[in-house]
Coordinates of C-alpha atoms in Angstrom, one line a residue:
M22 CA 0.0 0.0 0.0
I23 CA 1.2 3.5 -0.9
N24 CA 0.9 6.1 1.9
F25 CA 0.2 9.4 0.2
L26 CA 1.1 12.1 2.7
D27 CA 0.3 15.8 2.4
C28 CA 2.5 18.1 4.5
T29 CA 1.3 21.5 3.3
L30 CA 0.5 23.1 6.7
R31 CA 3.9 22.0 8.0
D32 CA 6.1 22.8 5.1
G33 CA 4.1 25.8 3.9
G34 CA 4.2 27.4 7.3
Y35 CA 7.6 28.9 6.6
Y36 CA 5.8 31.6 4.6
N37 CA 3.1 32.7 7.0
A38 CA 4.6 31.6 10.4
W39 CA 2.2 28.6 10.4
D40 CA -0.7 30.9 11.0
F41 CA -3.4 29.3 8.7
S42 CA -7.0 30.4 9.2
P43 CA -9.6 28.0 10.6
E44 CA -11.6 28.3 7.3
L45 CA -8.5 27.3 5.3
I46 CA -7.8 24.3 7.6
N47 CA -11.4 23.1 7.4
D48 CA -11.4 23.4 3.6
Y49 CA -8.0 21.7 3.5
L50 CA -9.2 18.7 5.6
A51 CA -12.2 18.1 3.4
A52 CA -10.1 18.4 0.2
M53 CA -7.4 15.9 1.4
Q54 CA -10.0 13.3 2.2
A55 CA -11.7 13.7 -1.2
A56 CA -8.4 13.6 -3.1
G57 CA -7.3 10.2 -1.9
V58 CA -4.6 11.4 0.6
N59 CA -4.0 8.9 3.3
A60 CA -2.0 11.0 5.8
I61 CA -1.7 14.7 6.6
E62 CA 1.1 16.4 8.6
L63 CA -0.7 19.4 10.2
G64 CA 2.4 21.1 11.5
F65 CA 5.4 20.9 13.8
R66 CA 5.6 20.0 17.5
S67 CA 8.2 22.3 19.1
V68 CA 9.5 23.5 22.4
N69 CA 11.0 26.6 20.7
N70 CA 8.7 29.5 21.4
K71 CA 10.7 32.5 20.1
G72 CA 8.7 35.1 18.1
F73 CA 5.0 34.7 17.1
K74 CA 4.1 31.6 15.3
G75 CA 0.6 30.3 14.5
P76 CA -1.0 27.1 15.8
C77 CA 0.6 24.8 13.1
A78 CA 4.0 25.6 14.5
F79 CA 3.1 23.7 17.7
T80 CA 0.1 21.5 16.6
T81 CA -0.9 20.7 20.2
D82 CA -3.5 18.1 21.0
D83 CA -5.9 20.8 22.2
F84 CA -5.6 22.5 18.8
L85 CA -6.1 19.3 16.9
R86 CA -9.2 18.4 19.0
S87 CA -10.7 21.7 17.8
L88 CA -10.6 20.6 14.2
P89 CA -13.0 18.3 12.3
L90 CA -10.4 15.6 11.7
P91 CA -11.6 12.9 9.3
N92 CA -11.5 9.4 10.9
D93 CA -9.9 7.8 7.9
L94 CA -6.9 10.1 7.7
T95 CA -3.6 9.4 9.5
I96 CA -2.9 12.6 11.5
G97 CA 0.8 13.5 11.8
V98 CA 3.1 16.1 13.2
M99 CA 6.9 16.6 12.8
I100 CA 9.7 17.3 15.2
N101 CA 13.0 19.0 14.2
G102 CA 15.8 16.6 15.1
N103 CA 18.0 19.5 16.4
E104 CA 15.5 19.9 19.3
L105 CA 16.2 16.2 20.3
V106 CA 20.0 16.5 20.3
G107 CA 20.5 19.8 22.1
E108 CA 21.2 20.8 25.7
I109 CA 17.9 19.6 27.1
P110 CA 17.8 15.8 27.6
Q111 CA 15.9 14.0 24.8
N112 CA 13.4 12.3 27.1
T113 CA 12.6 15.6 28.7
V114 CA 11.8 17.2 25.3
L115 CA 9.7 14.2 24.2
E116 CA 7.7 14.3 27.5
Q117 CA 6.9 17.9 27.0
L118 CA 5.9 17.4 23.3
F119 CA 4.0 14.2 23.9
P120 CA 2.6 14.2 27.4
V121 CA 0.1 11.4 26.6
S122 CA 0.2 8.2 24.7
A123 CA -1.1 7.8 21.2
S124 CA -4.4 6.2 22.4
E125 CA -5.2 9.5 24.2
S126 CA -4.0 11.9 21.5
P127 CA -5.4 12.9 18.1
V128 CA -1.8 12.3 16.7
D129 CA -1.2 9.0 15.0
L130 CA 2.2 9.6 13.3
V131 CA 5.3 11.5 14.4
R132 CA 8.0 12.2 11.9
I133 CA 11.5 13.3 13.0
A134 CA 13.5 15.5 10.5
C135 CA 17.2 15.6 11.0
H136 CA 20.5 16.1 9.2
V137 CA 23.0 13.3 8.8
H138 CA 25.2 14.5 11.7
E139 CA 22.2 14.4 14.1
F140 CA 20.9 11.0 13.1
T141 CA 22.7 8.7 15.6
K142 CA 21.8 10.9 18.6
A143 CA 18.2 11.4 17.5
L144 CA 17.4 7.7 16.8
P145 CA 16.5 6.7 20.4
A146 CA 13.4 8.9 20.1
V147 CA 12.0 6.2 17.8
T148 CA 11.9 3.7 20.6
W149 CA 10.4 6.2 23.1
L150 CA 7.6 7.1 20.7
K151 CA 6.9 3.6 19.6
E152 CA 6.5 2.5 23.3
R153 CA 3.8 5.1 23.6
G154 CA 1.9 3.8 20.6
Y155 CA 2.8 6.3 17.9
Q156 CA 3.8 5.5 14.3
V157 CA 7.2 6.9 13.7
G158 CA 8.9 8.2 10.5
F159 CA 12.4 9.4 10.2
N160 CA 13.3 12.0 7.6
L161 CA 16.9 12.2 6.6
M162 CA 17.9 15.5 5.0
Q163 CA 20.6 16.0 2.4
V164 CA 21.1 12.3 1.9
A165 CA 21.3 12.9 -1.9
D166 CA 24.8 14.4 -1.4
C167 CA 26.1 11.5 0.7
P168 CA 28.4 8.9 -0.8
K169 CA 27.3 5.3 -1.1
Q170 CA 29.0 3.9 2.0
E171 CA 27.7 6.7 4.2
V172 CA 24.1 6.1 3.0
K173 CA 24.5 2.4 3.6
A174 CA 25.9 3.0 7.1
L175 CA 22.9 5.3 7.9
A176 CA 20.5 2.6 6.8
R177 CA 22.3 0.0 9.0
L178 CA 21.8 2.3 12.0
A179 CA 18.1 2.7 11.1
A180 CA 17.6 -1.0 10.9
N181 CA 18.2 -1.3 14.7
Y182 CA 15.1 0.8 15.5
P183 CA 11.4 0.0 15.1
M184 CA 10.5 2.9 12.8
D185 CA 7.6 2.7 10.5
A186 CA 9.3 4.5 7.6
L187 CA 12.8 5.7 6.8
Y188 CA 12.4 8.8 4.6
F189 CA 15.1 10.6 2.5
A190 CA 14.7 14.1 1.3
D191 CA 16.0 15.7 -1.9
S192 CA 17.0 18.7 0.2
M193 CA 18.8 20.6 -2.6
G194 CA 16.3 19.6 -5.3
S195 CA 19.3 18.4 -7.3
M196 CA 18.3 14.7 -7.7
S197 CA 17.3 13.0 -11.0
P198 CA 15.0 10.0 -11.1
D199 CA 18.0 7.7 -11.7
Q200 CA 19.8 9.2 -8.7
A201 CA 16.6 8.6 -6.6
A202 CA 16.6 5.0 -7.7
Q203 CA 20.3 4.6 -6.8
I204 CA 19.8 6.0 -3.3
I205 CA 16.8 3.7 -2.8
G206 CA 19.0 0.8 -3.8
W207 CA 21.7 1.7 -1.3
L208 CA 19.1 2.1 1.5
R209 CA 17.3 -1.1 0.6
S210 CA 20.6 -3.1 0.8
E211 CA 20.8 -2.4 4.6
Y212 CA 17.3 -1.6 5.6
T213 CA 14.2 -3.8 4.9
G214 CA 11.5 -1.6 6.4
A215 CA 9.3 0.9 4.6
L216 CA 11.0 3.7 2.7
G217 CA 9.7 7.2 2.0
I218 CA 10.7 10.1 -0.2
H219 CA 10.2 13.9 0.1
T220 CA 11.1 15.6 -3.2
H221 CA 11.7 19.2 -4.1
D222 CA 10.9 20.8 -7.4
N223 CA 14.0 23.0 -8.1
M224 CA 14.5 21.4 -11.5
G225 CA 10.8 20.5 -12.1
L226 CA 11.5 16.9 -11.2
G227 CA 9.5 16.6 -8.0
L228 CA 6.7 14.5 -9.5
S229 CA 9.0 12.5 -11.7
N230 CA 11.3 11.6 -8.8
S231 CA 8.2 10.6 -6.7
L232 CA 6.8 8.3 -9.4
R233 CA 10.2 6.7 -10.0
A234 CA 10.6 6.1 -6.2
M235 CA 7.2 4.3 -6.2
D236 CA 8.4 2.2 -9.1
E237 CA 11.4 1.3 -7.0
G238 CA 9.3 0.1 -4.1
V239 CA 9.0 3.3 -1.9
T240 CA 5.7 3.3 -0.1
W241 CA 5.5 6.7 1.6
I242 CA 5.3 9.8 -0.7
D243 CA 5.1 13.4 0.3
S244 CA 3.6 16.4 -1.5
T245 CA 2.0 19.8 -0.8
V246 CA -0.9 21.7 -2.3
T247 CA 0.5 23.8 -5.2
G248 CA 3.9 22.6 -4.0
M249 CA 3.8 25.1 -1.1
G250 CA 7.1 25.0 0.7
R251 CA 10.4 26.9 1.0
G252 CA 11.8 28.2 -2.2
P253 CA 10.9 26.1 -5.2
G254 CA 8.5 24.0 -3.2
N255 CA 7.7 20.3 -3.4
A256 CA 5.9 17.7 -5.6
L257 CA 2.4 19.1 -6.1
T258 CA -0.5 17.3 -4.3
E259 CA -2.9 18.1 -7.1
E260 CA -0.6 16.3 -9.7
L261 CA 0.3 13.4 -7.4
A262 CA -3.4 12.9 -6.6
I263 CA -4.1 12.3 -10.3
E264 CA -1.2 9.9 -10.6
M265 CA -2.1 8.0 -7.4
A266 CA -5.7 7.6 -8.5
A267 CA -4.5 6.1 -11.8
R268 CA -2.1 3.7 -10.0
R269 CA -4.7 2.7 -7.5
G270 CA -7.5 2.4 -10.1
Q271 CA -9.7 4.4 -7.9
A272 CA -11.7 7.5 -8.8
V273 CA -11.2 10.6 -6.6
N274 CA -13.0 13.8 -6.3
L275 CA -10.6 16.7 -7.1
V276 CA -13.3 19.4 -6.9
P277 CA -12.7 20.3 -3.2
L278 CA -8.9 20.4 -3.9
M279 CA -9.3 22.7 -6.9
T280 CA -11.6 24.9 -4.9
L281 CA -9.1 25.0 -2.1
I282 CA -6.4 26.2 -4.5
R283 CA -8.7 28.9 -6.0
K284 CA -9.8 30.2 -2.7
H285 CA -6.7 29.9 -0.6
F286 CA -3.5 28.6 -2.1
G287 CA -3.6 30.3 -5.4
P288 CA -3.7 33.8 -3.9
M289 CA -1.1 32.8 -1.3
K290 CA 1.3 31.6 -4.0
T291 CA 0.9 34.9 -5.9
A292 CA 1.6 36.8 -2.6
Y293 CA 4.6 34.7 -1.4
G294 CA 6.0 33.4 -4.7
W295 CA 7.0 29.8 -4.1
G296 CA 7.6 27.6 -7.0
T297 CA 10.5 26.9 -9.3
N298 CA 12.2 29.3 -11.6
P299 CA 15.6 29.5 -13.4
Y300 CA 17.4 30.5 -10.2
Y301 CA 16.1 27.5 -8.3
Y302 CA 16.9 25.3 -11.3
L303 CA 20.5 26.5 -11.2
A304 CA 20.6 26.0 -7.4
G305 CA 19.3 22.4 -7.8
K306 CA 21.8 21.8 -10.6
Y307 CA 24.8 23.0 -8.5
G308 CA 23.6 21.6 -5.1
I309 CA 23.0 25.0 -3.5
H310 CA 20.6 25.3 -0.6
P311 CA 17.4 26.8 -2.0
T312 CA 17.1 29.2 1.0
Y313 CA 19.9 31.3 -0.6
I314 CA 17.6 31.8 -3.6
Q315 CA 14.5 32.5 -1.5
E316 CA 16.4 35.1 0.6
M317 CA 17.7 36.9 -2.5
L318 CA 14.3 36.9 -4.3
N319 CA 12.8 38.5 -1.2
D320 CA 15.4 41.2 -1.0
S321 CA 15.1 43.9 -3.5
R322 CA 18.8 44.8 -3.2
Y323 CA 19.6 41.7 -5.3
S324 CA 19.4 42.4 -9.1
E325 CA 19.3 39.7 -11.7
E326 CA 23.1 40.0 -12.1
D327 CA 23.5 39.7 -8.3
L328 CA 21.5 36.5 -8.2
L329 CA 23.5 34.9 -11.0
A330 CA 26.8 36.0 -9.5
V331 CA 26.0 34.7 -6.1
I332 CA 24.9 31.4 -7.6
E333 CA 28.2 31.2 -9.4
H334 CA 30.1 32.0 -6.2
L335 CA 28.3 29.3 -4.3
R336 CA 28.8 26.8 -7.1
V337 CA 32.6 27.3 -6.7
E338 CA 32.8 27.8 -2.9
G339 CA 30.0 25.5 -1.8
G340 CA 26.5 26.3 -0.6
K341 CA 24.9 23.2 0.7
K342 CA 24.3 24.7 4.2
F343 CA 22.5 28.1 4.3
S344 CA 24.2 31.0 6.1
L345 CA 23.3 34.7 5.9
N346 CA 27.0 35.5 6.4
T347 CA 27.9 33.5 3.4
L348 CA 25.2 35.2 1.4
D349 CA 26.5 38.6 2.3
V350 CA 30.1 37.6 1.4
A351 CA 28.9 36.1 -1.9
R352 CA 27.2 39.4 -2.9
H353 CA 30.5 41.2 -2.8
F354 CA 32.8 39.8 -5.4
Y355 CA 36.2 41.5 -4.9
R356 CA 38.3 40.2 -2.1
G357 CA 42.0 40.0 -1.5
E358 CA 44.7 42.4 -2.6
P359 CA 43.4 45.0 -5.1
Q360 CA 45.4 45.5 -8.3
G361 CA 45.2 48.1 -11.1
K362 CA 47.3 49.8 -13.7
W363 CA 45.6 53.1 -14.3
T364 CA 46.0 56.3 -12.2
P365 CA 42.8 58.4 -12.1
S366 CA 44.5 61.6 -11.2
S367 CA 45.6 61.8 -14.8
L368 CA 42.0 62.4 -15.7
F369 CA 40.2 63.8 -12.7
A370 CA 42.7 66.0 -10.7
G371 CA 41.2 69.4 -9.9
R372 CA 38.1 68.8 -12.0
E373 CA 34.4 69.2 -11.1
I374 CA 32.7 65.8 -11.7
L375 CA 29.1 65.2 -12.8
L376 CA 28.2 61.7 -11.7
L377 CA 25.2 60.3 -13.7
G378 CA 23.2 57.7 -11.8
T379 CA 20.5 55.4 -13.3
G380 CA 17.5 57.0 -11.6
P381 CA 14.7 58.7 -13.6
G382 CA 16.0 62.2 -12.6
V383 CA 18.5 62.2 -15.5
S384 CA 15.9 61.7 -18.2
Q385 CA 13.3 64.0 -16.5
H386 CA 15.8 66.9 -16.4
R387 CA 17.9 66.0 -19.4
E388 CA 17.7 69.3 -21.2
A389 CA 18.8 71.3 -18.1
L390 CA 21.6 68.8 -17.4
E391 CA 22.8 69.0 -21.1
R392 CA 22.8 72.8 -21.0
Y393 CA 24.8 72.8 -17.8
I394 CA 27.4 70.3 -19.2
R395 CA 27.9 72.4 -22.4
Q396 CA 28.2 75.6 -20.4
A397 CA 30.2 74.6 -17.3
K398 CA 32.1 71.6 -18.9
P399 CA 32.3 69.3 -15.9
L400 CA 33.9 65.9 -16.4
V401 CA 30.9 63.6 -16.9
L402 CA 31.1 60.2 -15.4
A403 CA 28.2 57.7 -16.1
L404 CA 27.4 54.6 -14.2
N405 CA 27.2 51.4 -16.3
T406 CA 25.5 52.0 -19.6
Q407 CA 23.4 55.0 -18.6
G408 CA 22.2 56.5 -21.8
A409 CA 19.7 59.3 -21.0
I410 CA 22.2 62.0 -21.8
A411 CA 23.6 62.7 -25.3
A412 CA 26.6 60.3 -25.8
E413 CA 29.0 63.0 -26.9
L414 CA 28.5 64.8 -23.5
I415 CA 29.7 61.7 -21.5
D416 CA 33.5 61.6 -21.0
V417 CA 33.9 58.2 -19.3
R418 CA 31.9 55.3 -17.9
V419 CA 32.4 53.2 -14.7
A420 CA 31.3 49.6 -14.0
C421 CA 32.5 46.9 -11.6
H422 CA 29.9 44.2 -11.3
P423 CA 31.2 41.1 -13.1
V424 CA 27.8 39.7 -14.2
R425 CA 26.5 43.1 -15.1
L426 CA 29.6 43.7 -17.2
L427 CA 29.2 40.4 -18.9
A428 CA 25.5 41.2 -19.6
D429 CA 26.4 44.7 -20.9
C430 CA 29.7 43.8 -22.7
E431 CA 28.1 44.2 -26.2
A432 CA 26.7 47.6 -25.2
H433 CA 30.1 48.7 -23.7
T434 CA 32.0 47.7 -26.8
K435 CA 29.7 49.9 -28.9
L436 CA 29.8 52.9 -26.6
P437 CA 32.5 55.4 -27.5
Q438 CA 33.6 56.3 -23.9
P439 CA 36.5 54.6 -22.1
L440 CA 35.4 52.3 -19.3
I441 CA 36.8 52.4 -15.8
T442 CA 36.7 49.0 -14.3
P443 CA 38.9 46.6 -12.1
Y444 CA 39.9 44.8 -15.3
S445 CA 42.9 42.9 -13.9
M446 CA 40.6 41.4 -11.2
L447 CA 37.7 40.4 -13.5
P448 CA 37.0 36.8 -14.4
N449 CA 38.6 35.7 -17.7
D450 CA 35.2 35.5 -19.5
V451 CA 34.5 39.1 -18.7
Q452 CA 37.9 40.2 -19.8
Q453 CA 37.5 38.4 -23.1
A454 CA 34.1 39.9 -23.6
L455 CA 35.6 43.4 -23.2
A456 CA 38.4 42.7 -25.8
G457 CA 39.0 45.7 -27.9
K458 CA 37.4 48.1 -25.4
D459 CA 39.4 51.2 -24.2
V460 CA 39.6 50.0 -20.5
L461 CA 41.0 52.1 -17.6
D462 CA 42.1 49.4 -15.1
F463 CA 41.5 50.6 -11.5
G464 CA 41.7 48.0 -8.8
L465 CA 38.9 47.3 -6.2
S466 CA 38.8 45.5 -2.9
V467 CA 35.6 45.1 -0.8
Q468 CA 36.0 45.4 3.0
A469 CA 33.2 46.1 5.5
D470 CA 32.9 49.8 6.7
T471 CA 36.0 50.8 4.8
F472 CA 36.8 53.5 2.2
A473 CA 40.5 53.8 1.2
F474 CA 41.9 55.5 -1.9
A475 CA 45.3 54.6 -3.4
E476 CA 47.0 55.7 -6.6
N477 CA 45.7 52.8 -8.8
H478 CA 43.3 50.9 -6.6
C479 CA 40.7 51.5 -3.9
T480 CA 38.8 49.7 -1.0
T481 CA 35.1 50.2 -0.6
P482 CA 32.5 48.8 1.8
T483 CA 30.4 47.3 -1.0
S484 CA 30.8 46.3 -4.6
L485 CA 28.0 48.7 -5.6
V486 CA 29.1 50.7 -8.6
V487 CA 28.4 54.1 -7.0
A488 CA 30.8 53.2 -4.2
Y489 CA 33.5 52.3 -6.8
A490 CA 32.8 55.5 -8.7
L491 CA 33.2 57.7 -5.6
A492 CA 36.4 56.0 -4.8
V493 CA 37.7 56.5 -8.3
V494 CA 37.2 60.2 -8.3
S495 CA 38.6 60.5 -4.7
S496 CA 41.7 58.6 -5.7
G497 CA 41.9 60.9 -8.8
Q498 CA 41.9 64.0 -6.5
A499 CA 38.9 65.7 -8.2
N500 CA 37.6 68.9 -6.8
N501 CA 33.9 68.1 -6.1
V502 CA 31.1 65.8 -7.2
L503 CA 27.7 66.9 -8.6
M504 CA 25.2 64.0 -8.7
A505 CA 22.2 63.5 -11.0
G506 CA 19.9 60.5 -11.2
F507 CA 20.2 59.4 -7.5
D508 CA 16.5 59.6 -6.9
G509 CA 16.4 56.9 -4.2
Y510 CA 13.9 54.2 -3.5
G511 CA 10.7 53.9 -1.5
A512 CA 10.9 54.3 2.3
D513 CA 10.5 50.6 3.0
D514 CA 13.0 49.5 0.3
P515 CA 16.2 48.1 2.0
R516 CA 18.2 49.6 -0.9
S517 CA 17.4 53.1 0.5
R518 CA 19.1 52.4 3.8
E519 CA 22.0 50.7 2.2
M520 CA 22.6 53.6 -0.1
Q521 CA 22.2 56.2 2.6
Q522 CA 24.7 54.3 4.8
L523 CA 27.1 54.2 1.9
F524 CA 27.0 58.0 1.4
E525 CA 27.4 58.6 5.1
H526 CA 30.4 56.2 5.2
Y527 CA 32.0 58.0 2.2
Q528 CA 31.4 61.5 3.6
Q529 CA 33.1 60.4 6.9
S530 CA 36.3 59.2 5.1
T531 CA 39.3 61.4 5.3
Q532 CA 39.7 62.0 1.5
A533 CA 36.0 62.4 0.7
L534 CA 35.0 65.0 -1.8
P535 CA 32.1 67.4 -1.4
L536 CA 28.9 65.8 -2.8
Q537 CA 25.9 67.7 -4.1
S538 CA 22.8 66.4 -5.8
I539 CA 21.4 68.6 -8.6
T540 CA 18.3 66.6 -9.3
P541 CA 15.6 65.4 -6.8
T542 CA 16.8 62.8 -4.3
R543 CA 15.5 61.0 -1.2
Y544 CA 19.0 60.7 0.2
S545 CA 20.3 63.0 2.9
L546 CA 22.7 64.8 0.5
P547 CA 23.3 68.5 0.1
T548 CA 21.0 69.5 -2.8
Q549 CA 20.8 72.3 -5.3
S550 CA 18.7 72.6 -8.5
V551 CA 20.3 72.1 -11.9
Y552 CA 18.0 74.9 -13.1
A553 CA 19.8 77.5 -10.9
L554 CA 23.4 76.5 -11.7

């Protein structure tokens, strides 16, 4: 018998802090029963009570008793293995989480999710729970990345405990159907009990991997409604329900499930944005933890080129375990000793600089800016491929983002102005793409909270091109900097604070030049009007 388990309210809770409405839960329960689902995992059981989380983060017996639970569904909850191997003794944690035996609880099934390094210490919980009458599943995360002998050793350990199912999760979403079959074979060689699989959909293979696993004898299969889950999500319950009905030769009623999606999960998916995309596909392909992608997609500071550059960094450096610190480091691409060959003072010394940003202020005030350039003849420095001003009025361009440069290389080779960039430090593919371009090679190093200006290189606190541009003109001993097109972002946009902090850092540095915006800006910069200059 195949156990078809839906874990939407547990895995989907990462988006809404497990705070699902009573109406949604009631509709969900009816839809699962009609769709042929055997088991539902309604949330976590946890002793961790930091910050607000909704009822499905704790899924207490009292909460479960308040729900119209169908009699023919196995009711499950999940424990995070890290709570069973911490400072509090394991039995103490289990006694808090499961104060009564299964015969007195609405819970039938308890699943324990743990990483490989937690497995041995967490295993005794199986015996404790079985002695109290609960069905027990053990979910091993990131097994797809383990070598054959390690997988077999884990299976041998599991064979010593009376668990009802040994699950493995495709945590990175990088597994193919053939790889799933291979891992099943390794587990089966040492473990004769029931096996389960929890697939992720980074590469659009969640359903294919689940079906292949069933063909290979796996009898517990997970899914979530619309694939709801962190990042790219999981195998879709609505698709798996169709496949399960065909395999079982049983008709199911999908109308309540489709209504559930229309009323609740469709709008939630639009709001929260789970589901696979090319970034999750690359993460799956390179074995990168999907939370990196989820964090970047939810942070407006990350442009398309940032996302691709971070993925490339993590591909090389490794990104199987999520870390915010690693993410921050990966966003800034220039580390180590800066090197460059060009001296900016040959161009900028004593000059007034007009720095053109990419905001709409440049095009909105184009005529006034062009009049000022023709009359006062400042040296005009444009960020990236800014093209709102007549090309003949721009003296030089500046760019430093490797992926942005690669994307813009064709445009740069056609633009007439020289390009200031840390050429010696760029990847080979970017250097080759800029072949034939008049490049002014000025080195860059990124170091937190630091602006430093040397003869042919600089250090900045971020790899944002505006930081690099300010460092270039400071190293070049310019006289002052007028700024246009630095409109700023909305008040709640994290880029606003990042840019404001950048300008403040710069102005506090010892060789900072006077800054003045001459088009509208939301930043705390001295401002005059271009119309009065």
